[in-house]
XYZ file of C-alpha atoms in Angstrom:
328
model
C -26.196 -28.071 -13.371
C -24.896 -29.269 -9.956
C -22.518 -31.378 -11.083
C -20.922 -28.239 -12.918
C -21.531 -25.597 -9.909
C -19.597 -28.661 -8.230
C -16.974 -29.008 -10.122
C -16.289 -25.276 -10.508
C -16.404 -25.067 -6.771
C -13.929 -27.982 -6.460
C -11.293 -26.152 -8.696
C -11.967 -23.155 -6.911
C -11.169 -24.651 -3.857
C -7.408 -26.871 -5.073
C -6.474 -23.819 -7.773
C -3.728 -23.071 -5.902
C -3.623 -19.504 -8.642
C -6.342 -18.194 -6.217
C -5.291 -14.396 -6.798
C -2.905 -12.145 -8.165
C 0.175 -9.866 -7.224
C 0.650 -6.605 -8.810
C 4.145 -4.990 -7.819
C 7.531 -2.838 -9.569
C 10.365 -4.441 -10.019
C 13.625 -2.993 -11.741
C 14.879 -6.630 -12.828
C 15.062 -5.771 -16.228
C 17.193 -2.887 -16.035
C 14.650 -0.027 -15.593
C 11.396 0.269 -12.917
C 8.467 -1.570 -14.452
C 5.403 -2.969 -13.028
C 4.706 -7.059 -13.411
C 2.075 -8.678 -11.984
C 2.130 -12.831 -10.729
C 0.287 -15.195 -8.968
C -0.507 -15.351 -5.492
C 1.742 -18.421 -4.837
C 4.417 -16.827 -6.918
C 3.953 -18.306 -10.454
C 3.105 -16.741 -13.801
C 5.605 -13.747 -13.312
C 4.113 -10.997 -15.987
C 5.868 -7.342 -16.963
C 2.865 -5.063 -17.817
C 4.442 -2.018 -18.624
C 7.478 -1.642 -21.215
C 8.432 2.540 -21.378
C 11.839 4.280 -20.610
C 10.308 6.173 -17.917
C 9.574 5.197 -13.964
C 6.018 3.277 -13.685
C 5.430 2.351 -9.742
C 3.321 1.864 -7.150
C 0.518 -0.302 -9.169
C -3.048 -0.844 -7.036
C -5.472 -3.084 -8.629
C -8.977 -2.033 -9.190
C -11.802 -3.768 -6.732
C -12.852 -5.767 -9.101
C -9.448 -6.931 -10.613
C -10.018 -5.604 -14.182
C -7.608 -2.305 -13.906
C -4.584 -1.151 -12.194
C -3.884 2.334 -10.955
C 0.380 3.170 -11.291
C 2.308 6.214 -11.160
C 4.696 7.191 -13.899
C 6.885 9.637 -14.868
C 7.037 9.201 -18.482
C 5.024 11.884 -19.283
C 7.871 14.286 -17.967
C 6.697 14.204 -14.315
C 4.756 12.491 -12.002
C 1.361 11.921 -12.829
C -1.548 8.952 -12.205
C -1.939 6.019 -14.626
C -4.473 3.284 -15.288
C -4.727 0.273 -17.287
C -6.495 -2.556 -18.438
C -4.986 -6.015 -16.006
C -3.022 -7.275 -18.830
C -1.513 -3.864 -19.471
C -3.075 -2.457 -22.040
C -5.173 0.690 -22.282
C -2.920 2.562 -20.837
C -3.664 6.257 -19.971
C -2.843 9.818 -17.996
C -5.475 10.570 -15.757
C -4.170 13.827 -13.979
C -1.922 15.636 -16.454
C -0.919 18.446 -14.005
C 2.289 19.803 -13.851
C 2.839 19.430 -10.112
C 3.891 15.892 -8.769
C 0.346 13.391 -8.539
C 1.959 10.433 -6.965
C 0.559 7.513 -4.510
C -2.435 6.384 -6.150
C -4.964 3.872 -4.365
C -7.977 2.444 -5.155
C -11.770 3.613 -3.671
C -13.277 -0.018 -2.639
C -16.372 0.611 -4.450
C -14.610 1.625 -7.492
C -15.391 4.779 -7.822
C -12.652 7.213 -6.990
C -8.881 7.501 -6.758
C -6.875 8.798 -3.934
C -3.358 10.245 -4.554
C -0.722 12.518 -2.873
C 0.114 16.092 -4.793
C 1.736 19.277 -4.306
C -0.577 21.047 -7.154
C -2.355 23.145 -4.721
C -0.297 25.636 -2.759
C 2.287 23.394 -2.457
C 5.742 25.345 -1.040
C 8.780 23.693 0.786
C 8.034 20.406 -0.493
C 4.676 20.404 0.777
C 2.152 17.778 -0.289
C -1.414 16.876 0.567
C -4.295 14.217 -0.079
C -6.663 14.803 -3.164
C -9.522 12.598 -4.613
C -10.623 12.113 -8.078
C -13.095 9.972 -10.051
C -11.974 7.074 -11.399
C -11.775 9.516 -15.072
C -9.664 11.988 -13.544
C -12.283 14.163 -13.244
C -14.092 15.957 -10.274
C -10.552 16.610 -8.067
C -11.169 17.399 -4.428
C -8.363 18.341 -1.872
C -8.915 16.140 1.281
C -6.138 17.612 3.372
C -4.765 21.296 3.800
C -1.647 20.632 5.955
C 2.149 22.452 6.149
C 3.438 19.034 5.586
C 4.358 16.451 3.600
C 1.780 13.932 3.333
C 2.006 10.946 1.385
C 0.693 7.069 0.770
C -2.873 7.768 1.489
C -5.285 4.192 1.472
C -8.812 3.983 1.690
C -10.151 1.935 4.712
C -12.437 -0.877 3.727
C -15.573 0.654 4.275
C -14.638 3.851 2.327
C -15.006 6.851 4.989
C -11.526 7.270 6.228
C -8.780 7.292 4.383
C -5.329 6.931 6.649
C -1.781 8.279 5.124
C 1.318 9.138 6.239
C 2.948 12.715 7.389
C 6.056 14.986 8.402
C 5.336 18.106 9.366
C 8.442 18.712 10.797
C 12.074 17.366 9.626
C 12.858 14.194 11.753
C 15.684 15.821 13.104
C 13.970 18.551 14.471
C 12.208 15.697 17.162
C 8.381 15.266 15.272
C 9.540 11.999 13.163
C 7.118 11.153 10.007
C 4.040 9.474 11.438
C 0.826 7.770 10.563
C -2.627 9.708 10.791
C -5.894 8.875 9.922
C -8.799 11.099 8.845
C -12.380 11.228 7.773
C -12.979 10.865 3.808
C -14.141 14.387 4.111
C -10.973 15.367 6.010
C -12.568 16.235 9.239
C -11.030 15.385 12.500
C -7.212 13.481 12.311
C -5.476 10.801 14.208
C -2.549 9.756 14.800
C -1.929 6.282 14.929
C 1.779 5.503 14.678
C 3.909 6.143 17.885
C 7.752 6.942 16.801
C 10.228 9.187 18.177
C 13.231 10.282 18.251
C 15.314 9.823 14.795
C 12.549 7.170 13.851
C 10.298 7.261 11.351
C 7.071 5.299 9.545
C 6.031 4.221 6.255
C 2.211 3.256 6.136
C 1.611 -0.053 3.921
C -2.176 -0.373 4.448
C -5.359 -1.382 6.021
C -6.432 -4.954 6.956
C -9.804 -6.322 4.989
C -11.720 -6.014 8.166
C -10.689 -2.204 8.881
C -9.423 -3.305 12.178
C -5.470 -2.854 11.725
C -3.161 -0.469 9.814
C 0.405 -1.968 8.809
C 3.203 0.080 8.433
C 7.346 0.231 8.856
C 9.242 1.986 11.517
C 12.834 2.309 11.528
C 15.022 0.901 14.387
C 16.990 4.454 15.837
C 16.613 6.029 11.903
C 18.451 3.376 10.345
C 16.599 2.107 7.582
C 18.799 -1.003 7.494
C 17.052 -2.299 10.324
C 12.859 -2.019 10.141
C 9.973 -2.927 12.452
C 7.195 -4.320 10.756
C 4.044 -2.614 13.105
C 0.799 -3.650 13.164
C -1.935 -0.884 14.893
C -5.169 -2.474 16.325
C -8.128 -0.657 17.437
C -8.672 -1.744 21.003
C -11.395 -3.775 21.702
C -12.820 -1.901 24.784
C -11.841 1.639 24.602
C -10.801 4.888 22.321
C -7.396 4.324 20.415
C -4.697 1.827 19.227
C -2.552 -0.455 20.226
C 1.011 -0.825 18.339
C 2.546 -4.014 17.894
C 5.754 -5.348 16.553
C 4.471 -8.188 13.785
C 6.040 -11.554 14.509
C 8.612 -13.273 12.816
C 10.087 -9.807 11.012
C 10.599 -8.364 14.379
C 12.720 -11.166 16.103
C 14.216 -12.651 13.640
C 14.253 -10.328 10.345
C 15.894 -6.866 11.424
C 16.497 -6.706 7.460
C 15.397 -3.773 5.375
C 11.700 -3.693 4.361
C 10.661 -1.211 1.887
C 6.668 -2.459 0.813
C 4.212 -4.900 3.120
C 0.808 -5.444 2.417
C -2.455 -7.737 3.758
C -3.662 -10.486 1.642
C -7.320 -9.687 0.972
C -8.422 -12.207 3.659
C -6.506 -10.954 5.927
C -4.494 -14.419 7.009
C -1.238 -13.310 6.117
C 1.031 -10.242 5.375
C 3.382 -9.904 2.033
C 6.705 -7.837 2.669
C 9.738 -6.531 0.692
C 12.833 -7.400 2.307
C 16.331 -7.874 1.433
C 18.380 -10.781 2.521
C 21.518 -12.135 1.159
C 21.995 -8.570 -0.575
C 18.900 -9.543 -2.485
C 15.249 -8.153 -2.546
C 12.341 -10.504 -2.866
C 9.101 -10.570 -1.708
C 7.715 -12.972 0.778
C 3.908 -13.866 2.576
C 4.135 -14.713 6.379
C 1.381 -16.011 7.674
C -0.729 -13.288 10.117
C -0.032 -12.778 13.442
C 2.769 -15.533 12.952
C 4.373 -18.295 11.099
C 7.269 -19.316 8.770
C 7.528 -17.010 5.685
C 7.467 -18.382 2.166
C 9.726 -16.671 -0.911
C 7.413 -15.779 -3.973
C 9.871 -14.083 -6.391
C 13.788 -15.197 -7.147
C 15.660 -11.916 -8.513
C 19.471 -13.045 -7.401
C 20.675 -10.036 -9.748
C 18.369 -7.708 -8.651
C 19.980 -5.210 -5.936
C 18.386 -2.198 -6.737
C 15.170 -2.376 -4.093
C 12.750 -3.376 -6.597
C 9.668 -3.694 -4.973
C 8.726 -0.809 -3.195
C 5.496 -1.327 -3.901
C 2.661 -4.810 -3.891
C -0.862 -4.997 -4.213
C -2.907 -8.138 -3.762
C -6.603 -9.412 -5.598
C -8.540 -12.074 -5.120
C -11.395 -13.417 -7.229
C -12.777 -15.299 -4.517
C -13.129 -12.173 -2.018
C -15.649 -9.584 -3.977
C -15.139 -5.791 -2.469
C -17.529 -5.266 -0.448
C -18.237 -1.943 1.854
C -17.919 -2.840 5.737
C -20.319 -0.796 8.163
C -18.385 -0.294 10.734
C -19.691 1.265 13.938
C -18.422 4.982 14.644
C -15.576 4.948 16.704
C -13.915 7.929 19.283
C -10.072 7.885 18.420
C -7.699 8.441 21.475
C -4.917 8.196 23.061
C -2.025 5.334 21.548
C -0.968 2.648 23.967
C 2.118 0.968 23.325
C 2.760 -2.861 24.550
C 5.636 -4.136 24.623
């Protein structure tokens, strides 16, 4: 019996297909979602409809993946079995249900809608079990709120928001509330024509990543990383590595690995979108996928699993947010 807890450890250890990718991709003519290894390999297509399916989350434990899809006639929240089957409507509202992401115990669903009140392109943050049943509104705001993702331990829940047009001087930023959506943040720090895209939380609930344009131009992105600070109320911003001295390239989707050592992005070089892992805070990035006819920003959206790292809900210690501090 030791020799085989051994030898399954050993394999463990050298498998160098230690997790799994999900993304959408539009290299086969229309937006689909695939999934692949974590070191690039073993490129899958999951979905096969005429419609739009995007923005795939896997499940905490690895066995389903969350989407959205329009195939239905609007926008509406899918899930699936991992290798794509099973496939099912869980909102079936005639408003837009869009953004979907994952509880970490498994048991609910956030997502972005206009369905309730929603006027001038309004949207807020709703909850649902994992069924589609039991739908709570999280947010009541005169904006347009979007991208909402669970922190690790399951009672916040950070998104991103405009409530006025960029133009107008209040750029889109990213907030954070409670799960009961009491008391906002704001996290993200841009001005002007700027804006912000959140991406997600790290595993330990200590960082938010997101993109901020460079003067509005979404040719040119900043790759941010937020950190609570150590010793007092708030966050500090930082420009990530590599991706802010070297990589002023578009980036359209980042997110953590699940232990938190490195950061996967979307970015287009060479008039060509792939997606890459650099190593967190810094180090030389690595290519995963290889779409040379693929110009059409395919992967807006990635979501990584790993077997190894079971979900499990951090206790974090209550926390005052402040003021944001910038460093530059």
């Amino acid at each position: 019996m030791r020799i085989v807890m051994f030898v399954v450890c050993l394999w463990l250890a050298t498998s160098p297909l230690y997790g799994k990718i999900v993304f959408h991709s539009t290299r086969d003519g229309n937006t689909e979602i695939y999934k692949m290894s974590s070191d690039g390999s073993s490129q899958t297509r999951l979905t096969f409809n005429e419609a739009s399916d995007t923005y795939p989350v896997w499940s905490p434990d690895g066995r389903q993946i969350v989407f959205q899809s329009n195939r239905d006639g609007n926008d509406e929240i899918y899930v699936m079995d991992a290798d794509g089957r099973n496939q099912r409507n869980l909102t079936r509202h005639p408003k837009r249900d869009i953004f979907p992401d994952w509880h970490p115990d498994g048991e609910q669903i956030a997502f972005a809608s206009d369905r309730e009140g929603g006027k001038n392109h309004n949207s807020n943050i709703f909850v649902m079990d994992t069924d589609g049943g039991n739908v709570q509104q999280i947010t009541d705001l005169y904006a347009f709120s979007s991208r909402p993702k669970w922190a690790p331990d399951g009672t916040r829940i950070a998104f991103d928001a405009d409530f006025d047009k960029p133009e107008q001087g209040k750029p889109r930023q990213v907030y954070i509330i409670n799960a009961d959506g009491s008391h906002r943040w704001q996290v993200s720090n841009a001005s002007g024509q700027n804006t912000t895209i959140l991406h997600g939380w790290s595993p330990d609930g200590q960082q938010i990543l997101y993109t901020q344009t460079i003067d509005g131009r979404f040719d040119d992105v900043f790759l941010m990383v937020a950190t609570l600070a150590p010793n007092e109320p708030g966050w500090i911003q930082q420009v990530f590595g590599e991706l802010a001295i070297s990589l002023l390239i578009p980036v359209i989707g980042s997110a953590f690995s699940p232990d938190g050592k490195s950061i996967l992005y979307v970015g287009k070089e060479d008039d060509h979108w792939n997606i890459y892992r650099l190593p967190h805070p810094e180090g030389n990035k690595q290519q995963l996928t290889d779409d040379i006819h693929d110009n059409f920003a395919p992967h807006e959206s990635l979501h990584e699993w790993n077997p190894r790292l079971p979900v499990s809900l951090q206790r974090l210690t209550p926390t005052r947010w402040g003021e944001i501090k910038v460093t530059k």
